[in-house]
mmCIF file of C-alpha atoms in Angstrom:
data_model
loop_
_atom_site.group_PDB
_atom_site.id
_atom_site.type_symbol
_atom_site.label_atom_id
_atom_site.label_comp_id
_atom_site.label_asym_id
_atom_site.label_seq_id
_atom_site.Cartn_x
_atom_site.Cartn_y
_atom_site.Cartn_z
ATOM 1 C CA MET A 14 -0.146 0.143 -0.194
ATOM 2 C CA LYS A 15 2.669 2.354 0.829
ATOM 3 C CA THR A 16 4.200 1.694 -2.683
ATOM 4 C CA TYR A 17 1.367 3.064 -4.537
ATOM 5 C CA LYS A 18 0.006 6.193 -2.179
ATOM 6 C CA PRO A 19 2.297 8.791 -3.608
ATOM 7 C CA ASN A 20 1.027 7.984 -6.829
ATOM 8 C CA SER A 21 -2.788 7.961 -5.363
ATOM 9 C CA GLN A 22 -1.607 11.293 -4.088
ATOM 10 C CA ARG A 23 0.005 12.904 -7.254
ATOM 11 C CA PHE A 24 -3.546 11.446 -9.213
ATOM 12 C CA VAL A 25 -5.431 13.430 -6.571
ATOM 13 C CA ILE A 26 -3.321 16.416 -7.152
ATOM 14 C CA SER A 27 -3.029 16.472 -10.615
ATOM 15 C CA SER A 28 -6.860 16.254 -11.069
ATOM 16 C CA PHE A 29 -7.228 19.035 -8.705
ATOM 17 C CA PHE A 30 -5.679 21.194 -11.025
ATOM 18 C CA PHE A 31 -6.678 20.220 -13.998
ATOM 19 C CA ILE A 32 -10.541 20.455 -12.970
ATOM 20 C CA THR A 33 -9.084 23.959 -11.571
ATOM 21 C CA PHE A 34 -7.543 25.041 -14.539
ATOM 22 C CA LEU A 35 -10.952 23.733 -16.533
ATOM 23 C CA CYS A 36 -13.209 25.778 -14.883
ATOM 24 C CA ILE A 37 -11.111 29.012 -14.937
ATOM 25 C CA ILE A 38 -10.983 28.317 -18.761
ATOM 26 C CA ALA A 39 -14.981 28.136 -18.745
ATOM 27 C CA SER A 40 -15.108 30.827 -16.765
ATOM 28 C CA ILE A 41 -13.044 33.251 -19.022
ATOM 29 C CA ASN A 42 -15.100 31.854 -22.161
ATOM 30 C CA GLN A 43 -18.313 32.722 -20.352
ATOM 31 C CA ILE A 44 -17.338 36.130 -19.757
ATOM 32 C CA ARG A 45 -16.284 36.520 -23.374
ATOM 33 C CA PHE A 46 -19.464 34.904 -24.519
ATOM 34 C CA ASP A 47 -21.376 37.123 -22.064
ATOM 35 C CA SER A 48 -19.438 39.896 -23.172
ATOM 36 C CA PHE A 49 -20.073 39.145 -26.707
ATOM 37 C CA PHE A 50 -23.770 38.784 -26.472
ATOM 38 C CA LYS A 51 -24.094 41.847 -24.784
ATOM 39 C CA PHE A 52 -22.237 43.855 -27.423
ATOM 40 C CA SER A 53 -24.025 41.652 -30.120
ATOM 41 C CA LYS A 54 -27.534 42.922 -28.604
ATOM 42 C CA CYS A 55 -26.782 46.192 -28.095
ATOM 43 C CA ALA A 56 -25.204 46.389 -31.868
ATOM 44 C CA PHE A 57 -28.278 44.533 -32.918
ATOM 45 C CA SER A 58 -30.800 47.217 -30.894
ATOM 46 C CA GLU A 59 -28.783 50.044 -32.496
ATOM 47 C CA THR A 60 -29.303 48.817 -35.838
ATOM 48 C CA ASN A 61 -32.815 48.614 -35.272
ATOM 49 C CA ILE A 62 -33.048 52.434 -33.601
ATOM 50 C CA THR A 63 -31.499 53.615 -36.813
ATOM 51 C CA HIS A 64 -33.499 51.933 -38.973
ATOM 52 C CA THR A 65 -36.645 53.167 -37.316
ATOM 53 C CA GLU A 66 -35.454 56.642 -37.554
ATOM 54 C CA ASN A 67 -34.254 56.742 -41.070
ATOM 55 C CA PHE A 68 -37.198 54.790 -42.716
ATOM 56 C CA PHE A 69 -40.110 56.648 -43.133
ATOM 57 C CA ASP A 70 -41.087 55.419 -46.615
ATOM 58 C CA ILE A 71 -44.091 58.194 -46.677
ATOM 59 C CA ASN A 72 -45.902 55.273 -45.240
ATOM 60 C CA SER A 73 -45.728 55.684 -40.817
ATOM 61 C CA SER A 74 -47.767 52.891 -40.220
ATOM 62 C CA THR A 75 -44.491 51.083 -39.235
ATOM 63 C CA LEU A 76 -43.840 53.164 -36.326
ATOM 64 C CA SER A 77 -44.913 52.405 -33.233
ATOM 65 C CA THR A 78 -48.502 53.924 -31.964
ATOM 66 C CA SER A 79 -50.775 54.196 -28.730
ATOM 67 C CA ASN A 80 -54.378 55.075 -28.488
ATOM 68 C CA ASP A 81 -53.615 58.326 -27.321
ATOM 69 C CA GLU A 82 -51.830 59.466 -30.269
ATOM 70 C CA ILE A 83 -53.463 61.762 -33.320
ATOM 71 C CA ARG A 84 -53.737 59.593 -36.184
ATOM 72 C CA ILE A 85 -54.194 61.065 -39.452
ATOM 73 C CA LEU A 86 -54.522 59.528 -42.752
ATOM 74 C CA ILE A 87 -53.575 61.979 -45.647
ATOM 75 C CA GLY A 88 -55.129 60.614 -49.005
ATOM 76 C CA ILE A 89 -53.404 62.656 -51.948
ATOM 77 C CA LEU A 90 -55.902 62.437 -55.219
ATOM 78 C CA THR A 91 -53.678 61.736 -58.360
ATOM 79 C CA LEU A 92 -53.642 59.763 -61.435
ATOM 80 C CA PRO A 93 -52.244 56.506 -62.152
ATOM 81 C CA ASP A 94 -49.928 57.549 -64.792
ATOM 82 C CA GLN A 95 -48.262 60.024 -62.615
ATOM 83 C CA TYR A 96 -45.426 57.846 -61.251
ATOM 84 C CA GLN A 97 -42.429 60.568 -61.462
ATOM 85 C CA LYS A 98 -44.987 62.925 -59.415
ATOM 86 C CA ARG A 99 -45.227 59.900 -56.733
ATOM 87 C CA HIS A 100 -42.107 59.533 -56.235
ATOM 88 C CA PHE A 101 -41.118 62.832 -55.908
ATOM 89 C CA LEU A 102 -43.818 63.431 -53.536
ATOM 90 C CA ARG A 103 -42.253 60.207 -51.481
ATOM 91 C CA LEU A 104 -39.064 62.408 -51.272
ATOM 92 C CA ILE A 105 -40.848 65.103 -50.033
ATOM 93 C CA TYR A 106 -43.017 63.421 -47.047
ATOM 94 C CA GLY A 107 -40.220 60.482 -46.568
ATOM 95 C CA THR A 108 -37.631 63.031 -45.707
ATOM 96 C CA GLN A 109 -39.675 65.030 -43.014
ATOM 97 C CA SER A 110 -39.038 64.106 -39.763
ATOM 98 C CA PRO A 111 -40.507 60.444 -39.088
ATOM 99 C CA ILE A 112 -41.295 60.491 -35.501
ATOM 100 C CA ILE A 113 -43.128 63.456 -34.345
ATOM 101 C CA VAL A 114 -44.130 62.976 -30.654
ATOM 102 C CA GLY A 115 -47.877 62.008 -30.117
ATOM 103 C CA ALA A 116 -48.738 61.468 -34.033
ATOM 104 C CA LYS A 117 -49.186 58.872 -36.430
ATOM 105 C CA ILE A 118 -49.505 60.161 -39.848
ATOM 106 C CA ASP A 119 -50.074 57.603 -43.040
ATOM 107 C CA VAL A 120 -49.752 59.483 -46.667
ATOM 108 C CA LYS A 121 -51.526 57.682 -49.338
ATOM 109 C CA PHE A 122 -52.089 58.190 -53.068
ATOM 110 C CA VAL A 123 -55.338 58.055 -54.300
ATOM 111 C CA PHE A 124 -56.330 57.210 -58.197
ATOM 112 C CA CYS A 125 -59.454 55.061 -59.478
ATOM 113 C CA ASN A 126 -59.446 51.900 -61.317
ATOM 114 C CA LEU A 127 -56.592 51.121 -63.639
ATOM 115 C CA THR A 128 -57.457 50.932 -67.398
ATOM 116 C CA LYS A 129 -53.763 50.341 -68.980
ATOM 117 C CA GLU A 130 -51.821 47.206 -69.291
ATOM 118 C CA ASP A 131 -48.710 48.886 -67.976
ATOM 119 C CA GLN A 132 -50.212 50.431 -65.035
ATOM 120 C CA LYS A 133 -51.195 47.269 -63.873
ATOM 121 C CA VAL A 134 -47.481 46.066 -63.543
ATOM 122 C CA LEU A 135 -46.153 49.494 -62.421
ATOM 123 C CA VAL A 136 -48.774 50.183 -59.919
ATOM 124 C CA ALA A 137 -48.345 47.030 -58.678
ATOM 125 C CA LEU A 138 -44.491 47.008 -57.897
ATOM 126 C CA GLU A 139 -45.310 50.439 -56.565
ATOM 127 C CA ILE A 140 -47.460 48.925 -54.067
ATOM 128 C CA MET A 141 -45.105 46.011 -53.446
ATOM 129 C CA ARG A 142 -42.421 48.350 -52.690
ATOM 130 C CA TYR A 143 -44.155 51.290 -50.789
ATOM 131 C CA HIS A 144 -47.393 49.987 -49.590
ATOM 132 C CA ASP A 145 -48.942 53.832 -49.766
ATOM 133 C CA ILE A 146 -51.367 53.500 -52.460
ATOM 134 C CA ILE A 147 -55.175 53.321 -52.649
ATOM 135 C CA ILE A 148 -57.037 52.428 -55.725
ATOM 136 C CA LEU A 149 -60.630 53.160 -55.592
ATOM 137 C CA ASN A 150 -63.311 51.190 -57.372
ATOM 138 C CA CYS A 151 -64.664 54.168 -59.778
ATOM 139 C CA GLN A 152 -63.782 55.953 -63.255
ATOM 140 C CA GLU A 153 -61.308 58.496 -63.244
ATOM 141 C CA ASN A 154 -62.536 61.707 -62.712
ATOM 142 C CA MET A 155 -62.056 65.126 -61.018
ATOM 143 C CA ASN A 156 -65.859 66.571 -60.054
ATOM 144 C CA LYS A 157 -67.946 63.748 -60.638
ATOM 145 C CA GLY A 158 -67.740 61.662 -57.282
ATOM 146 C CA LYS A 159 -64.047 60.702 -56.873
ATOM 147 C CA THR A 160 -64.042 62.628 -53.686
ATOM 148 C CA TYR A 161 -66.926 61.036 -52.580
ATOM 149 C CA THR A 162 -65.602 57.572 -53.511
ATOM 150 C CA TYR A 163 -62.304 57.930 -51.413
ATOM 151 C CA PHE A 164 -64.145 59.039 -48.059
ATOM 152 C CA SER A 165 -66.957 56.620 -48.733
ATOM 153 C CA SER A 166 -64.725 53.545 -48.984
ATOM 154 C CA LEU A 167 -62.507 54.409 -46.106
ATOM 155 C CA PRO A 168 -64.539 53.001 -43.386
ATOM 156 C CA GLU A 169 -64.571 49.361 -45.051
ATOM 157 C CA MET A 170 -60.780 49.496 -45.947
ATOM 158 C CA PHE A 171 -59.678 50.456 -42.119
ATOM 159 C CA SER A 172 -63.039 47.848 -40.769
ATOM 160 C CA THR A 173 -60.127 45.654 -39.277
ATOM 161 C CA SER A 174 -57.714 48.134 -37.755
ATOM 162 C CA ASN A 175 -56.284 47.833 -34.367
ATOM 163 C CA TYR A 176 -57.839 50.760 -32.956
ATOM 164 C CA TYR A 177 -61.291 53.025 -33.056
ATOM 165 C CA PRO A 178 -61.147 55.108 -34.910
ATOM 166 C CA PRO A 179 -58.152 54.084 -36.901
ATOM 167 C CA TYR A 180 -57.582 57.550 -38.069
ATOM 168 C CA HIS A 181 -59.140 60.555 -35.723
ATOM 169 C CA TYR A 182 -58.825 62.795 -38.874
ATOM 170 C CA VAL A 183 -58.680 61.925 -42.681
ATOM 171 C CA MET A 184 -57.534 64.631 -45.166
ATOM 172 C CA LYS A 185 -58.024 65.308 -48.971
ATOM 173 C CA ALA A 186 -54.912 66.899 -50.821
ATOM 174 C CA ASP A 187 -53.810 67.676 -54.158
ATOM 175 C CA ASP A 188 -50.792 66.367 -55.449
ATOM 176 C CA ASP A 189 -49.664 70.215 -56.202
ATOM 177 C CA THR A 190 -49.783 71.058 -52.146
ATOM 178 C CA TYR A 191 -46.632 70.976 -49.960
ATOM 179 C CA ILE A 192 -47.763 69.846 -46.316
ATOM 180 C CA ARG A 193 -45.413 70.839 -43.574
ATOM 181 C CA LEU A 194 -46.275 67.588 -41.449
ATOM 182 C CA GLU A 195 -44.651 68.820 -38.071
ATOM 183 C CA ASN A 196 -46.629 72.278 -38.257
ATOM 184 C CA PHE A 197 -49.860 70.647 -39.210
ATOM 185 C CA VAL A 198 -49.799 68.251 -36.392
ATOM 186 C CA GLN A 199 -49.434 70.958 -34.264
ATOM 187 C CA SER A 200 -52.373 72.845 -35.587
ATOM 188 C CA LEU A 201 -54.331 69.843 -34.976
ATOM 189 C CA ARG A 202 -53.430 69.151 -31.172
ATOM 190 C CA PRO A 203 -55.963 71.620 -29.423
ATOM 191 C CA LEU A 204 -58.644 70.854 -31.823
ATOM 192 C CA PRO A 205 -62.033 68.745 -31.530
ATOM 193 C CA ARG A 206 -61.467 65.044 -32.734
ATOM 194 C CA GLU A 207 -65.448 64.766 -33.596
ATOM 195 C CA ASP A 208 -67.152 66.709 -36.016
ATOM 196 C CA LEU A 209 -64.395 68.875 -37.122
ATOM 197 C CA TYR A 210 -63.835 70.581 -40.539
ATOM 198 C CA TYR A 211 -60.428 72.046 -41.318
ATOM 199 C CA GLY A 212 -58.799 73.855 -44.387
ATOM 200 C CA TYR A 213 -58.599 77.137 -46.018
ATOM 201 C CA VAL A 214 -61.953 78.902 -46.346
ATOM 202 C CA ILE A 215 -63.021 80.000 -49.693
ATOM 203 C CA PRO A 216 -63.713 82.546 -51.076
ATOM 204 C CA CYS A 217 -60.095 83.932 -50.536
ATOM 205 C CA PRO A 218 -61.154 87.062 -48.653
ATOM 206 C CA SER A 219 -63.525 85.037 -46.121
ATOM 207 C CA MET A 220 -61.851 84.308 -42.746
ATOM 208 C CA ASP A 221 -65.444 82.620 -41.426
ATOM 209 C CA PRO A 222 -65.224 78.832 -42.354
ATOM 210 C CA PHE A 223 -69.015 78.397 -41.481
ATOM 211 C CA VAL A 224 -70.274 80.648 -44.507
ATOM 212 C CA HIS A 225 -68.791 78.753 -47.174
ATOM 213 C CA TYR A 226 -66.256 75.934 -47.864
ATOM 214 C CA MET A 227 -62.770 74.749 -47.397
ATOM 215 C CA SER A 228 -60.364 74.866 -50.574
ATOM 216 C CA GLY A 229 -59.419 71.482 -52.373
ATOM 217 C CA MET A 230 -55.846 72.327 -51.625
ATOM 218 C CA GLY A 231 -56.163 69.911 -48.620
ATOM 219 C CA TYR A 232 -59.049 69.716 -46.392
ATOM 220 C CA LEU A 233 -59.702 67.643 -43.177
ATOM 221 C CA VAL A 234 -62.644 65.836 -41.670
ATOM 222 C CA SER A 235 -62.828 63.917 -38.074
ATOM 223 C CA TRP A 236 -63.863 60.257 -38.628
ATOM 224 C CA ASP A 237 -67.252 60.515 -37.545
ATOM 225 C CA ILE A 238 -67.713 62.511 -40.924
ATOM 226 C CA VAL A 239 -66.226 60.069 -42.700
ATOM 227 C CA GLU A 240 -68.640 57.474 -41.343
ATOM 228 C CA TRP A 241 -71.758 59.874 -42.186
ATOM 229 C CA ILE A 242 -70.415 60.350 -45.583
ATOM 230 C CA LYS A 243 -70.503 56.471 -45.959
ATOM 231 C CA ARG A 244 -74.220 56.080 -44.539
ATOM 232 C CA SER A 245 -76.093 59.102 -45.548
ATOM 233 C CA ASP A 246 -78.027 59.471 -48.463
ATOM 234 C CA ILE A 247 -76.975 63.524 -48.962
ATOM 235 C CA PRO A 248 -73.570 62.816 -50.271
ATOM 236 C CA LYS A 249 -74.827 60.165 -52.788
ATOM 237 C CA THR A 250 -77.324 62.511 -54.179
ATOM 238 C CA HIS A 251 -74.931 65.236 -54.931
ATOM 239 C CA LEU A 252 -71.913 64.256 -56.641
ATOM 240 C CA GLU A 253 -70.984 66.658 -59.707
ATOM 241 C CA GLY A 254 -69.485 69.856 -59.302
ATOM 242 C CA PRO A 255 -66.489 71.455 -57.882
ATOM 243 C CA GLU A 256 -65.296 68.768 -55.560
ATOM 244 C CA ASP A 257 -64.524 70.834 -52.405
ATOM 245 C CA LYS A 258 -67.849 72.995 -52.907
ATOM 246 C CA VAL A 259 -69.683 69.867 -53.203
ATOM 247 C CA PHE A 260 -67.914 68.729 -50.243
ATOM 248 C CA GLY A 261 -69.148 71.802 -48.078
ATOM 249 C CA GLU A 262 -72.746 71.669 -49.377
ATOM 250 C CA TRP A 263 -72.692 67.962 -48.074
ATOM 251 C CA LEU A 264 -71.659 69.219 -44.478
ATOM 252 C CA ARG A 265 -74.099 72.399 -44.598
ATOM 253 C CA ASP A 266 -77.211 70.435 -45.634
ATOM 254 C CA GLY A 267 -76.298 67.616 -43.246
ATOM 255 C CA HIS A 268 -75.981 70.039 -40.355
ATOM 256 C CA ARG A 269 -72.518 68.551 -40.034
ATOM 257 C CA ALA A 270 -69.210 69.980 -38.703
ATOM 258 C CA ARG A 271 -69.975 72.314 -35.964
ATOM 259 C CA HIS A 272 -66.718 72.708 -35.154
ATOM 260 C CA ARG A 273 -64.341 74.240 -38.306
ATOM 261 C CA TYR A 274 -61.178 75.532 -38.323
ATOM 262 C CA ASN A 275 -59.723 78.227 -40.734
ATOM 263 C CA ALA A 276 -55.826 77.588 -41.323
ATOM 264 C CA LYS A 277 -55.493 80.715 -43.357
ATOM 265 C CA TRP A 278 -52.924 81.835 -43.635
ATOM 266 C CA SER A 279 -50.692 79.264 -43.146
ATOM 267 C CA MET A 280 -52.472 77.461 -45.480
ATOM 268 C CA TYR A 281 -52.174 79.534 -48.851
ATOM 269 C CA ASN A 282 -51.361 79.551 -52.777
ATOM 270 C CA TYR A 283 -48.027 80.045 -53.952
ATOM 271 C CA PRO A 284 -47.098 83.657 -54.074
ATOM 272 C CA GLU A 285 -46.540 84.080 -57.740
ATOM 273 C CA PRO A 286 -48.783 85.174 -59.568
ATOM 274 C CA PRO A 287 -50.101 87.293 -56.828
ATOM 275 C CA THR A 288 -53.645 86.774 -56.366
ATOM 276 C CA ARG A 289 -56.329 87.337 -53.378
ATOM 277 C CA CYS A 290 -55.347 83.782 -52.355
ATOM 278 C CA THR A 291 -51.759 84.087 -52.341
ATOM 279 C CA HIS A 292 -49.021 84.817 -49.179
ATOM 280 C CA GLU A 293 -45.325 84.997 -49.119
ATOM 281 C CA LEU A 294 -43.598 82.022 -47.561
ATOM 282 C CA TRP A 295 -43.410 82.267 -44.156
ATOM 283 C CA PRO A 296 -42.286 80.001 -41.200
ATOM 284 C CA ASP A 297 -45.279 79.320 -39.813
ATOM 285 C CA THR A 298 -46.786 77.647 -43.020
ATOM 286 C CA ILE A 299 -48.712 74.370 -43.084
ATOM 287 C CA ALA A 300 -49.476 73.981 -46.503
ATOM 288 C CA VAL A 301 -48.450 76.139 -49.991
ATOM 289 C CA HIS A 302 -50.828 75.195 -52.911
ATOM 290 C CA LEU A 303 -50.229 75.241 -56.358
ATOM 291 C CA LEU A 304 -46.692 74.229 -56.930
ATOM 292 C CA LYS A 305 -47.549 73.375 -60.702
ATOM 293 C CA ASN A 306 -43.653 73.229 -61.761
ATOM 294 C CA GLN A 307 -40.521 72.145 -60.515
ATOM 295 C CA GLN A 308 -39.025 75.296 -60.212
ATOM 296 C CA LYS A 309 -41.868 76.300 -57.639
ATOM 297 C CA TRP A 310 -41.293 73.345 -55.399
ATOM 298 C CA ILE A 311 -37.543 74.095 -55.450
ATOM 299 C CA ASN A 312 -38.024 77.773 -54.363
ATOM 300 C CA THR A 313 -40.604 76.291 -51.555
ATOM 301 C CA LEU A 314 -38.065 73.817 -50.248
ATOM 302 C CA ASN A 315 -35.317 76.076 -50.419
ATOM 303 C CA TYR A 316 -37.101 78.386 -48.283
ATOM 304 C CA PHE A 317 -37.761 76.025 -45.754
ATOM 305 C CA ASN A 318 -34.532 74.396 -45.879
ATOM 306 C CA VAL A 319 -35.153 71.000 -46.477
ATOM 307 C CA THR A 320 -32.162 69.825 -46.774
ATOM 308 C CA LYS A 321 -30.500 70.908 -43.580
ATOM 309 C CA GLY A 322 -30.455 67.434 -42.230
ATOM 310 C CA LEU A 323 -27.861 65.904 -44.891
ATOM 311 C CA GLN A 324 -25.271 64.950 -43.199
ATOM 312 C CA PRO A 325 -21.150 65.499 -44.668
ATOM 313 C CA SER A 326 -20.155 61.897 -46.203
ATOM 314 C CA LYS A 327 -16.848 61.091 -48.694
ATOM 315 C CA LEU A 328 -19.461 59.700 -50.853
ATOM 316 C CA TYR A 329 -21.031 62.832 -52.106
ATOM 317 C CA HIS A 330 -19.904 66.721 -52.494
ATOM 318 C CA ILE A 331 -22.953 68.965 -52.731
ATOM 319 C CA PRO A 332 -21.638 72.707 -52.143
#
């Protein structure tokens, strides 16, 4: 027995040191793994944050929302063939701040049924990429019911929304109108969310929103009025005529919109050529209308310094 005792002791001692060594290695690896895991988790979170902040894609429905936020749908009425105009407007609205605290804004392009083979391909690709198009079941028109079809179709389109109402406010806007989203939202915050009619009062000298109607450049109503348009017989029997004027007549005949907000002169026509409806560009602007050519758009965008967020990079040089 004495002959084997030293070997047994050496074996026990060696085993102890070997096990201790393995524990140390395991601890180091665990620390490295935990650090790597935490770093990876942090990096992944930062990637998601960056993606969320940079991705607006016009359609802000990808952003988180709560039932307390102001939910706004802006429907820009346009034509199926206006591909270049839609891409341009995606730049305009997509580069405005994607996160306006307390608000969720969806901007959609609205037109009637497709009539050409190329539209069926190109518009389908737009929908797949941007998810920002509404195709109404109507024949394309300006003043023969397109606006009615737009508003009356919305309750069914958004009947499965996670919220009620799906939008507190719905706007109809022209595609030659530039809307400054943050100022727009700020103007809505103190206003009622029921029986509201908002816009630029016509005729141009008028400041009384209860006498006439709001300009077609861009007017907004609360969701309860959208639902009323769908179920009421008043709009159905009065479809033809200047769409903004006809819309105002619906509300008058239906005794709706007891709350009205005249956004003049934060909404106005482009200053050139000067008329009774124009106004100089100024910081409190909500919307500018009649941007009928690229130079008017560029002048407007330059005035509001829309490229101030451009970051320096070695990839480009813009003086």
